[in-house]
Each structure stands twice: as structure tokens, then as C-alpha cells.
Short mmCIF file of C-alpha atoms and ligand atoms in Angstrom, two decimals:
data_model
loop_
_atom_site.label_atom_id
_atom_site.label_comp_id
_atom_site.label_asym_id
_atom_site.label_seq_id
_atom_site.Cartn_x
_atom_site.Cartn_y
_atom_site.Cartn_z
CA UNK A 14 74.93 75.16 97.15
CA UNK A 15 73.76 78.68 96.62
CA UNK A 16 73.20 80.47 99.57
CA UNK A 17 75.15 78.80 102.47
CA UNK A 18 77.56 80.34 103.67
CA UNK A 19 79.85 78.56 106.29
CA UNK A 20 81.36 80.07 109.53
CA UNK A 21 82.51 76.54 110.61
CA UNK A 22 85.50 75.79 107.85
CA UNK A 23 88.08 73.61 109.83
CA UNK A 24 92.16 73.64 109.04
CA UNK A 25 92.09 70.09 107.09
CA UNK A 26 89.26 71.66 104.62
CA UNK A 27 90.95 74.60 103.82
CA UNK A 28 94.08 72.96 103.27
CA UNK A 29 92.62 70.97 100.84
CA UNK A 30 90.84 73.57 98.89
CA UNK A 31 94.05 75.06 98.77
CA UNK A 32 96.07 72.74 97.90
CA UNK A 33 93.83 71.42 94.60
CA UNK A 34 95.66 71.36 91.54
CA UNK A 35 95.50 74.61 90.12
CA UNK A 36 93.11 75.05 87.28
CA UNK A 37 90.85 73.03 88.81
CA UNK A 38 91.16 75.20 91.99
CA UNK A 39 90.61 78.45 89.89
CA UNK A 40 87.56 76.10 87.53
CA UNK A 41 86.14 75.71 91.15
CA UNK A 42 86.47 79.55 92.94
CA UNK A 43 85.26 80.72 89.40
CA UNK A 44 82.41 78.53 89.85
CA UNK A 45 81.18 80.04 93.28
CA UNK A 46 81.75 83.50 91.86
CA UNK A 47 79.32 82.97 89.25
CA UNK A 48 76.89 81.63 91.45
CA UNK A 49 77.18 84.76 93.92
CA UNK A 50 78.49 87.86 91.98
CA UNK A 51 78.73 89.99 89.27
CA UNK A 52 81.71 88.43 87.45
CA UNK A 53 81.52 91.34 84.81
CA UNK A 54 82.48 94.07 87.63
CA UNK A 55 84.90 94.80 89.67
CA UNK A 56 84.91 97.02 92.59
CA UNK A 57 86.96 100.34 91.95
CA UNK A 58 88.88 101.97 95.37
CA UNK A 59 91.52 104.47 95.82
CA UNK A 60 93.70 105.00 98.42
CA UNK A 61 95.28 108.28 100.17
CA UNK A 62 97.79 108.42 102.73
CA UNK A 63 96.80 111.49 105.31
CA UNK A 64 99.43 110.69 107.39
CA UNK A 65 102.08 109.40 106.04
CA UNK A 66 105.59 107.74 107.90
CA UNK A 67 107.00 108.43 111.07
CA UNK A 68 105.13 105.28 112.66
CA UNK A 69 105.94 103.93 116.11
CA UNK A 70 105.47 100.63 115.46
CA UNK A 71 107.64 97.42 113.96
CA UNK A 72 106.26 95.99 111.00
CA UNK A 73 108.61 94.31 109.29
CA UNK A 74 107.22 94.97 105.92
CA UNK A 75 105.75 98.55 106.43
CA UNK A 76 107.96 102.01 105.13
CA UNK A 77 105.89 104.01 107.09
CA UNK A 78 107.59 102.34 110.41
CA UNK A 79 109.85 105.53 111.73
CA UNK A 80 112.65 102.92 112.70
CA UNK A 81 113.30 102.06 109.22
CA UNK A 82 115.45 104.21 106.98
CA UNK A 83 113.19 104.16 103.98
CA UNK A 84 113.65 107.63 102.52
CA UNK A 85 109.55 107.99 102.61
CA UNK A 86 108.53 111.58 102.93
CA UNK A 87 106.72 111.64 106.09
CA UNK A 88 104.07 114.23 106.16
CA UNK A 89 101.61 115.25 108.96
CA UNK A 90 98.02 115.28 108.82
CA UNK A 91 97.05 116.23 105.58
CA UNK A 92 94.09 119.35 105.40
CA UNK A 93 90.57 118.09 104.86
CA UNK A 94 90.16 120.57 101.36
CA UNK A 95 93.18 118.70 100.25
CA UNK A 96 91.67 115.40 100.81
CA UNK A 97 88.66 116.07 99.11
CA UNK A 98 90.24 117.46 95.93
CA UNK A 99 91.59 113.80 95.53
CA UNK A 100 88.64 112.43 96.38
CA UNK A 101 86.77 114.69 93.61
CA UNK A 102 89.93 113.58 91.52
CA UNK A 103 89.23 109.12 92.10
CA UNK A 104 85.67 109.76 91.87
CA UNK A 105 85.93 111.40 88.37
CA UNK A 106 88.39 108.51 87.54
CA UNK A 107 85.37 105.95 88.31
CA UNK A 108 86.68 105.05 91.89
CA UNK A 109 83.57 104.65 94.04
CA UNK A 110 85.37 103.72 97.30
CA UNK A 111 87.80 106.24 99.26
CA UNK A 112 90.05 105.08 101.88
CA UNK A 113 92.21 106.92 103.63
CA UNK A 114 95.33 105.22 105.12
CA UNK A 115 97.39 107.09 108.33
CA UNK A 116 100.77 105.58 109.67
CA UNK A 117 99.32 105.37 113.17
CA UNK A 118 99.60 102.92 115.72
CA UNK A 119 96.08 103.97 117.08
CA UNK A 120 93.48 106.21 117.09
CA UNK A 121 93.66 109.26 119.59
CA UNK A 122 90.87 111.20 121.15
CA UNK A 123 92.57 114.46 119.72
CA UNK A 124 92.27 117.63 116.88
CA UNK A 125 93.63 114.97 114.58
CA UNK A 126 90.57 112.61 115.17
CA UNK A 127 88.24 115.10 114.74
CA UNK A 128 89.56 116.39 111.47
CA UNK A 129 89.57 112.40 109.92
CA UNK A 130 85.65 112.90 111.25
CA UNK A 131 84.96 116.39 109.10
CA UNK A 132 87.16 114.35 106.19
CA UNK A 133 84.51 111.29 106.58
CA UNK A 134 81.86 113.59 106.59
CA UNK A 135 83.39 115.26 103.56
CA UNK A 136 83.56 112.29 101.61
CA UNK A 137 80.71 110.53 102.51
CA UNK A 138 78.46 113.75 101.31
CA UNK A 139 80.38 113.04 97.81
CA UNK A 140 78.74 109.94 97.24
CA UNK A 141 81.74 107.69 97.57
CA UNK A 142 81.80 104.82 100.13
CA UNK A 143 84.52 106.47 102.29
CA UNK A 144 86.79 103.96 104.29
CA UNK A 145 89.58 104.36 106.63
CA UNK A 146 92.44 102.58 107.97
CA UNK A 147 93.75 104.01 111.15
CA UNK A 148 95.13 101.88 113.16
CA UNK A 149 93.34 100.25 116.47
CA UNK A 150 90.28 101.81 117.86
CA UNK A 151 88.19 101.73 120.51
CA UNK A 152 84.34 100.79 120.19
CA UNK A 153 83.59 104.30 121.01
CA UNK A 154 86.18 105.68 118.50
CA UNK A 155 84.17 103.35 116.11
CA UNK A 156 80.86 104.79 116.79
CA UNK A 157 82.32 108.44 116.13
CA UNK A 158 83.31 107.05 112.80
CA UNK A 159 79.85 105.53 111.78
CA UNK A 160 78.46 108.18 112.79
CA UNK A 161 80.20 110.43 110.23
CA UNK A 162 79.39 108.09 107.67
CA UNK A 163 82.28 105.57 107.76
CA UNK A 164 81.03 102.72 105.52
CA UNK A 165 84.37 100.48 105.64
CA UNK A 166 87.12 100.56 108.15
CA UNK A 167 90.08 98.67 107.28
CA UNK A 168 92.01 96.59 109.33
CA UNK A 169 94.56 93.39 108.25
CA UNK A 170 95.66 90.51 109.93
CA UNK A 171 98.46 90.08 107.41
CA UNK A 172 99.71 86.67 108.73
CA UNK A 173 98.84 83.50 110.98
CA UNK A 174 98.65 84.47 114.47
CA UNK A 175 102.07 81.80 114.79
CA UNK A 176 103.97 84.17 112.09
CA UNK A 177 102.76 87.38 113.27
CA UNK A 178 105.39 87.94 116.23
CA UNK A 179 107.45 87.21 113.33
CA UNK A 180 106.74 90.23 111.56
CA UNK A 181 105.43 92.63 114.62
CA UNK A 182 106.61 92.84 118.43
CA UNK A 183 104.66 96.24 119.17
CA UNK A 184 101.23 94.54 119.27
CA UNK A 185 99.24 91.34 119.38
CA UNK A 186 97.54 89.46 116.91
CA UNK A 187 94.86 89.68 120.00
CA UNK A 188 94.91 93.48 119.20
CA UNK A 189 93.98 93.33 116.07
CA UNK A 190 91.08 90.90 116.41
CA UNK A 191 90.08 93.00 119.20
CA UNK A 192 89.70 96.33 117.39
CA UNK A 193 87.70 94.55 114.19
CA UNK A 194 85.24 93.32 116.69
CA UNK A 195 84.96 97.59 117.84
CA UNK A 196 84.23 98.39 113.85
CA UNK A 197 81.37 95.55 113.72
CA UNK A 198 79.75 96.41 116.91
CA UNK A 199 79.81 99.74 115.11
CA UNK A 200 77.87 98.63 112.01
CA UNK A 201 81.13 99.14 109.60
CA UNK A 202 81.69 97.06 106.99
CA UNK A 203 85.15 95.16 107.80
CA UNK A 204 88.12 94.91 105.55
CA UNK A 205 90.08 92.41 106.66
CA UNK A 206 92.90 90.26 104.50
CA UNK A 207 96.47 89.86 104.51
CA UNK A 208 99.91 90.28 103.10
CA UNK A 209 101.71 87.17 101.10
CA UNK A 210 105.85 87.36 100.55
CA UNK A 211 106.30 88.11 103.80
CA UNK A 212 108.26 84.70 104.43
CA UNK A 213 105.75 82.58 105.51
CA UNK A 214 104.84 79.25 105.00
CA UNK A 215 101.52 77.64 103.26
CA UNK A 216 100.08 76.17 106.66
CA UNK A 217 100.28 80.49 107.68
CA UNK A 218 98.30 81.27 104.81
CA UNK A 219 96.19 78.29 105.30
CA UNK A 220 95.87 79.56 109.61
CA UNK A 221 95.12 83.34 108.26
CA UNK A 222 92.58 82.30 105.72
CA UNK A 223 90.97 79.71 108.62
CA UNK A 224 90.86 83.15 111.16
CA UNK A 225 89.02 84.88 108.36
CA UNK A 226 86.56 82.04 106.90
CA UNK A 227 84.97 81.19 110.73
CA UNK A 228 84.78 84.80 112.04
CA UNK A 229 80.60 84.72 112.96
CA UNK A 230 80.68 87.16 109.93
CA UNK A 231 83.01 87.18 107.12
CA UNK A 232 84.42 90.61 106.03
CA UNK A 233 83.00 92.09 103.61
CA UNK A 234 86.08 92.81 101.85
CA UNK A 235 89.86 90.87 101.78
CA UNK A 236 92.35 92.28 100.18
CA UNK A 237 95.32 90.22 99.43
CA UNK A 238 98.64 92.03 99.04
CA UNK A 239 101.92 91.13 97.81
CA UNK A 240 104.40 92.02 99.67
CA UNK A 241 106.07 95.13 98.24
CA UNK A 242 109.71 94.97 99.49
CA UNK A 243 111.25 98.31 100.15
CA UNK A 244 115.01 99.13 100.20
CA UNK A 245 115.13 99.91 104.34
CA UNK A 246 112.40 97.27 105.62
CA UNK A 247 113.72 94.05 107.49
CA UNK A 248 111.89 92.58 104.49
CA UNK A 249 113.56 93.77 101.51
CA UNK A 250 115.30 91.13 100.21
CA UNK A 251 112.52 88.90 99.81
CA UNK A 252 111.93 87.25 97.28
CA UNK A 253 109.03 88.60 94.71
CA UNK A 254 105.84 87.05 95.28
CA UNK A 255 104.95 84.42 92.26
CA UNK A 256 101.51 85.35 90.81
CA UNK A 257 100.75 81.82 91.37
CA UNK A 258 100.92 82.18 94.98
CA UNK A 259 98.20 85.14 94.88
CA UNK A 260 96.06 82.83 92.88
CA UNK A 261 95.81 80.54 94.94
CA UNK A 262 95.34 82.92 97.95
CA UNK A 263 92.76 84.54 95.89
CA UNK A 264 91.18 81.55 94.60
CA UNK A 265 90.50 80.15 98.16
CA UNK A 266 89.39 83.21 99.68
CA UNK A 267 86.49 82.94 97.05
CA UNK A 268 85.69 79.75 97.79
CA UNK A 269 85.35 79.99 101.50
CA UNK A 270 83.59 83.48 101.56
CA UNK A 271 81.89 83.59 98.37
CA UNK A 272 79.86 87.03 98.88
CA UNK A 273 83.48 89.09 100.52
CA UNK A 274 85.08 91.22 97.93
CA UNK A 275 88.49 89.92 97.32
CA UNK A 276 90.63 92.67 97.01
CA UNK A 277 93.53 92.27 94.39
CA UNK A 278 95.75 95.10 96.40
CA UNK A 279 99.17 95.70 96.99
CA UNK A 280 101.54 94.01 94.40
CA UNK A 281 99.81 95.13 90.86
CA UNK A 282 102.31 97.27 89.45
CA UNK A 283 105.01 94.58 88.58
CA UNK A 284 101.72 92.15 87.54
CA UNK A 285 100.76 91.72 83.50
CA UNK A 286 97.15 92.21 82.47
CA UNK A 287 97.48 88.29 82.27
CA UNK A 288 98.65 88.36 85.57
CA UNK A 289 95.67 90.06 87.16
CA UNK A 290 93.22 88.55 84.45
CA UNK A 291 94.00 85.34 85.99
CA UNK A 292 92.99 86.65 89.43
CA UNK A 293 89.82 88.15 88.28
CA UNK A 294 89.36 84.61 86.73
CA UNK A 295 90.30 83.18 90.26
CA UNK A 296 87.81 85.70 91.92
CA UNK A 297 89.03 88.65 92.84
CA UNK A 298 86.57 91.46 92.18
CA UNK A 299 88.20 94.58 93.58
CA UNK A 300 91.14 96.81 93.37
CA UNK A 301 92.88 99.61 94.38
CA UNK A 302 92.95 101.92 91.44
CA UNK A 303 95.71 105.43 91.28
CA UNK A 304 99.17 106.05 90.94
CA UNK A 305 99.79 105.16 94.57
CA UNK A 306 98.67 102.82 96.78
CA UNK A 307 99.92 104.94 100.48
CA UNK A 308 103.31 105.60 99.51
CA UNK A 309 104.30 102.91 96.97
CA UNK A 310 103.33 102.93 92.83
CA UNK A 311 100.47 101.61 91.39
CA UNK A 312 99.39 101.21 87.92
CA UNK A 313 97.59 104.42 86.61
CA UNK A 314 93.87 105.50 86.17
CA UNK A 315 94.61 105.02 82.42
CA UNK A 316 96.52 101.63 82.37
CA UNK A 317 93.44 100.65 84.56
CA UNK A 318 91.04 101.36 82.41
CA UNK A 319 92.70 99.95 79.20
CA UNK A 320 92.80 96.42 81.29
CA UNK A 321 89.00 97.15 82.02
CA UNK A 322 88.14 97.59 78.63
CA UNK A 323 90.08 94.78 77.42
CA UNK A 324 89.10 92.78 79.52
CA UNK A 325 85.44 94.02 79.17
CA UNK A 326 85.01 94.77 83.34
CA UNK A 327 83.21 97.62 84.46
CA UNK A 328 83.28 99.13 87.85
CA UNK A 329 80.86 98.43 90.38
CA UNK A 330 78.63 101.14 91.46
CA UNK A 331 78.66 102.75 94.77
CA UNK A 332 76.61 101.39 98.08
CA UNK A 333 75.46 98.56 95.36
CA UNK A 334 74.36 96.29 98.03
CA UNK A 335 71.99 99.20 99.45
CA UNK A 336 70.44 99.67 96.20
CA UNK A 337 69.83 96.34 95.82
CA UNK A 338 67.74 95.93 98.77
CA UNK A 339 65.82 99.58 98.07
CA UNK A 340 65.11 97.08 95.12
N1 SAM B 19 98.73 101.99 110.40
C1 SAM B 19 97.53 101.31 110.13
C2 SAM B 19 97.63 99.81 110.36
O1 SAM B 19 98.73 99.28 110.40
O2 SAM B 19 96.57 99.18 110.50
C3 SAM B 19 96.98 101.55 108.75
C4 SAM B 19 97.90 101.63 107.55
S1 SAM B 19 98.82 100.15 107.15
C5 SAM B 19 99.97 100.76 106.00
C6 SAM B 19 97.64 99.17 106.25
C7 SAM B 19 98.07 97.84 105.71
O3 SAM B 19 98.90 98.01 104.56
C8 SAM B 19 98.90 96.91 106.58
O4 SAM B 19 98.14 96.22 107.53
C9 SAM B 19 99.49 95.95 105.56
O5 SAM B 19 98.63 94.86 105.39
C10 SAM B 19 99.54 96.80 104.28
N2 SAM B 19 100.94 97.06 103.88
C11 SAM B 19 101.79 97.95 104.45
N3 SAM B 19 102.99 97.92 103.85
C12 SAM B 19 102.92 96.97 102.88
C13 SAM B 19 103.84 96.46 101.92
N4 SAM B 19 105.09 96.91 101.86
N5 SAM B 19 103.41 95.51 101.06
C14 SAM B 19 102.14 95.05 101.13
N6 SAM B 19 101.23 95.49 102.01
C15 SAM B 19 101.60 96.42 102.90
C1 DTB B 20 95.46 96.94 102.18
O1 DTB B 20 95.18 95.76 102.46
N1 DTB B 20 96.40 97.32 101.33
C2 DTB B 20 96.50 98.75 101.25
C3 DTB B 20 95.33 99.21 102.15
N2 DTB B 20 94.83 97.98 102.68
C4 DTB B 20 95.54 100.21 103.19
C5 DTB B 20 97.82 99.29 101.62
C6 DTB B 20 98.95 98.71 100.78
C7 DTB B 20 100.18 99.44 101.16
C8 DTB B 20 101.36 99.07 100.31
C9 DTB B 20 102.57 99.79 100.70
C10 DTB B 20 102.52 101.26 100.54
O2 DTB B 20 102.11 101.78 99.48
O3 DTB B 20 102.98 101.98 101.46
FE1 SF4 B 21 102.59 101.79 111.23
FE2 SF4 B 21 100.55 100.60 109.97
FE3 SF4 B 21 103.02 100.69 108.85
FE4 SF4 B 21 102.61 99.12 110.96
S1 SF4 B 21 101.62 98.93 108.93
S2 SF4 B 21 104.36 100.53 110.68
S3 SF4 B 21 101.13 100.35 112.13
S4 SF4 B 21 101.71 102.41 109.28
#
């Protein structure tokens, strides 16, 4: 029924949404998206990387991590002019959401902090909805941040809480969880979502989407990455995700949060427009748009917007929800 959303989802529910034959499981998550969104328009972010490699942590499938030899460029903080040129250069593309990405384990009270706050600042007096995706914070680090203007702070749980020793040793899945309840307390709109190739099994996916679908608030936004192996990571043999599996993932995100943007994010450059249509079809109303997501390819502005038009999507506008209660 319109209207009710559910905190209390249990394991054997979930499971079973997920596990419905497939087009009626995409007939059924294209069902609820009807009923809550927009299904013409699709949300339009770009990413940067400000800092990019040279990371102390372990993530299996990251080529920022400094322990892998990944042949990434690392680069330190970026300049804040820089920053905003690309931001000037998305937003006249049609992207109405900035994030930018740094490979750090954490956030530090230091110079670098404060020059992420003049980039928020910076971006925020653009117009875009600036995000940012920093590693773990504090709840006072999370206040600086809203108070800048940070509308989104992203921050994944990539895996089941089982698989995620798996895949990290340097932190806990308790980490994580602890640092997205800093950016609510803050007032930020959460991104929170996941990563699937990375060698998991169906019950993971089924765990990670449970952790998600009974937080006391649903993110507003899940992406839902393929894995993108790269030569050096742990991970680079895997085995290429099949669109199928993203589907699904995508399909039962919908249905269990039905007003979160599900982000179609990592994974799009080896995807057809049938491919992604699909996942559109299956729910997904957001992507990250630009030739790179932090360090890896991404279709281009233009390919983007040929799949847009074909398709007949157009780009959700900026602080929509905002407007819509201005009225
Ligand atoms: N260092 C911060 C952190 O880990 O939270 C922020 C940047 S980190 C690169 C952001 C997210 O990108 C990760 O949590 C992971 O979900 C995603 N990611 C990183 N490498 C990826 C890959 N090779 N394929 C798919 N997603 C990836
Ligand atoms: C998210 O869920 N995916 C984005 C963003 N949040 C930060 C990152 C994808 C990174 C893919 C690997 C790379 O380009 O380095
Ligand atoms: Fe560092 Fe983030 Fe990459 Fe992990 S995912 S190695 S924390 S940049």
C-alpha cells in the first residue's frame, strides 16, 4: 500500500522477494516505483576523487588501498579552485549532485579537513547537492560538514557483516554502522549500499539488504556497484558480475525502500543501454554520470545522454524533495 514504509523486514521476507522469478520480481519493484517516484527521471551525480590512492587500509576490492600494486596515480589533496572547475564542468553536463570521494581511512581534525569544508562551501553556493565520502567521522566532524552545507555523505556497507572480515581486516562492520549513525544525528542525507562480485553468496546480499531495509530510517540513497576488478587487488580475478545479479539487487532494494534512490554505480561501463534499461525498469533511478567514477572509467557525459534520450529519462532536478515541500 502507498505510503508504508517498513523498518521491520525480517531475513525469510527478503529472501523471498529476492528470490521471485525474475520478471515477475522486476513486474513487482516496477510496480512500487510507480506508486512512489518519478519513473521518467533519474537522478544525475558525478564523482571526483580529491584524494586519490595511497590508502592505509585493506579492502580487498579498492585500488586506492596503498598495499596493492595497482599502478593508480596517487595524488594529494586536490586545490579547492580545481574542484570547483569540475564541479562548474558536471553541473553544465546536467549533474545536479557532486560528491567528492578521498582514499582515507578517516577524517582528521587537520588543514586537509578544513579545505574539504571551504570545497563544501564552494559547491554548495553552486547550487549542486554537494556530497562527500571520506571515510569514518566523528559526530562532531559531521556537524562541521552540515554546517558547510553537506547535503549527502556517503558511506557503504558493501557486504553482510559475516563476509565483511572477508574483504576488510582494518575495521569493523561496527565502524561503519557507527559513523552513518554520526552523519544522521547530523541531519545528512545517508548514502548507504553495497558492492556485488565481490565473492559472496546470495544469503550476504540477502544479510546486507536486511541491515539496510530495518535501519529506523532507510538511506536516502543505495548505490549498488559491481565490482570493478583491478589488475593488483586481491579481487581481480573475479569473475564479472552478470547484469542479472544487479537486477535483482536492484529490484529488491526498490521493493523494500521504495522512496531511497537506488543508485546504478560502479559497473556501467562494460553494461549495454539494455543492460542498464533493464535496471531503470527494475528501479534504479540514479547514476553516476563522467568519464570516471574515482579512478576507474565510466561511460561519458555524451554516451549518457544519448541513453537518456533514447530512453526518454530526464534528470532530476536539484534539492527536488525541498521544492516539493516549499510546494
Ligand atoms: N575511503 C572512503 C571509504 O572507504 O569509505 C571513501 C572512498 S571508497 C573508494 C567508496 C566506496 O567505493 C567503497 O565503500 C566501495 O563501496 C566503492 N568501491 C571502491 N572500489 C570499488 C571497486 N573496485 N568496485 C566497486 N566499488 C568500489
Ligand atoms: C559508491 O557507492 N560508488 C562510488 C561512490 N560510492 C564513491 C565509488 C565507485 C568506485 C569504483 C572504483 C573506482 O573508480 O576507483
Ligand atoms: Fe581506502 Fe576507501 Fe579504498 Fe578502503 S575503499 S582502501 S578505505 S579508499
Amino acid at each position: 500500500m502507498k505510503d508504508i514504509i517498513r523498518n521491520d523486514w525480517t531475513i525469510e521476507e527478503i529472501q523471498e522477494i529476492y528470490n521471485t522469478p525474475l520478471l515477475e520480481l522486476i513486474y513487482r519493484a516496477a510496480t512500487i516505483h510507480r506508486q512512489y517516484n518519478d519513473t521518467g527521471e533519474v537522478q544525475v551525480c558525478t564523482l571526483l576523487s580529491i584524494k586519490t590512492g595511497g590508502c592505509p587500509e585493506d579492502c580487498a576490492y579498492c585500488p586506492q588501498a596503498a598495499r596493492y600494486n595497482t599502478g593508480v596515480n596517487v595524488h594529494a589533496l586536490m586545490q579547492k579552485d580545481e574542484v570547483l572547475e569540475y564541479a562548474a564542468k558536471a553541473k553544465a553536463a546536467g549533474s545536479t549532485r557532486f560528491c567528492m570521494g578521498a582514499a582515507w581511512r578517516e577524517v582528521r581534525d587537520n588543514r586537509d579537513f578544513d579545505r574539504v569544508i571551504d570545497m563544501v562551501k564552494g559547491v554548495n553556493e553552486m547550487g549542486m547537492e554537494v556530497c562527500c565520502t571520506l571515510g569514518m567521522l566523528t559526530e562532531a566532524q559531521a556537524q562541521k560538514l552540515a554546517d558547510a552545507g553537506l547535503y549527502a555523505y556517503n558511506h557503504n556497507l558493501d557486504t553482510s557483516k559475516e563476509y565483511y572480515k572477508e574483504i576488510i581486516s582494518t575495521r569493523t562492520y561496527n565502524d561503519r554502522l557507527d559513523t552513518l549513525d554520526n552523519v544522521r544525528k547530523a541531519g545528512i542525507s545517508v548514502c548507504c549500499g553495497g558492492i556485488v562480485g565481490l565473492g559472496e553468496t546470495h544469503a550476504d546480499r540477502i544479510k546486507m539488504l536486511h541491515t539496510l531495509s530495518t535501519m529506523p530510517e532507510h538511506p536516502e540513497s543505495v548505490p549498488i556497484n559491481a565490482l570493478v576488478a583491478v589488475a593488483g587487488t586481491p579481487l581481480a580475478e573475479n569473475q564479472k558480475v552478470d547484469v542479472w545479479d544487479m537486477v535483482k539487487m536492484i529490484a529488491t532494494a526498490r521493493i523494500l525502500m521504495p522512496k531511497a534512490m537506488v543508485r546504478l554505480s560502479a559497473g556501467r561501463s562494460t553494461m549495454s543501454v539494455s543492460d542498464q534499461a533493464l535496471c531503470f525498469m527494475a528501479g534504479a533511478n540514479s547514476i553516476f554520470t563522467g568519464e570516471k567514477l574515482l579512478t576507474t572509467p565510466n561511460p561519458s557525459f555524451d554516451e549518457d545522454k544519448a541513453m537518456f534520450d533514447l530512453l526518454g529519462i530526464t534528470p532530476r532536478v536539484a534539492f527536488k524533495e525541498e521544492k516539493e515541500l516549499i510546494g
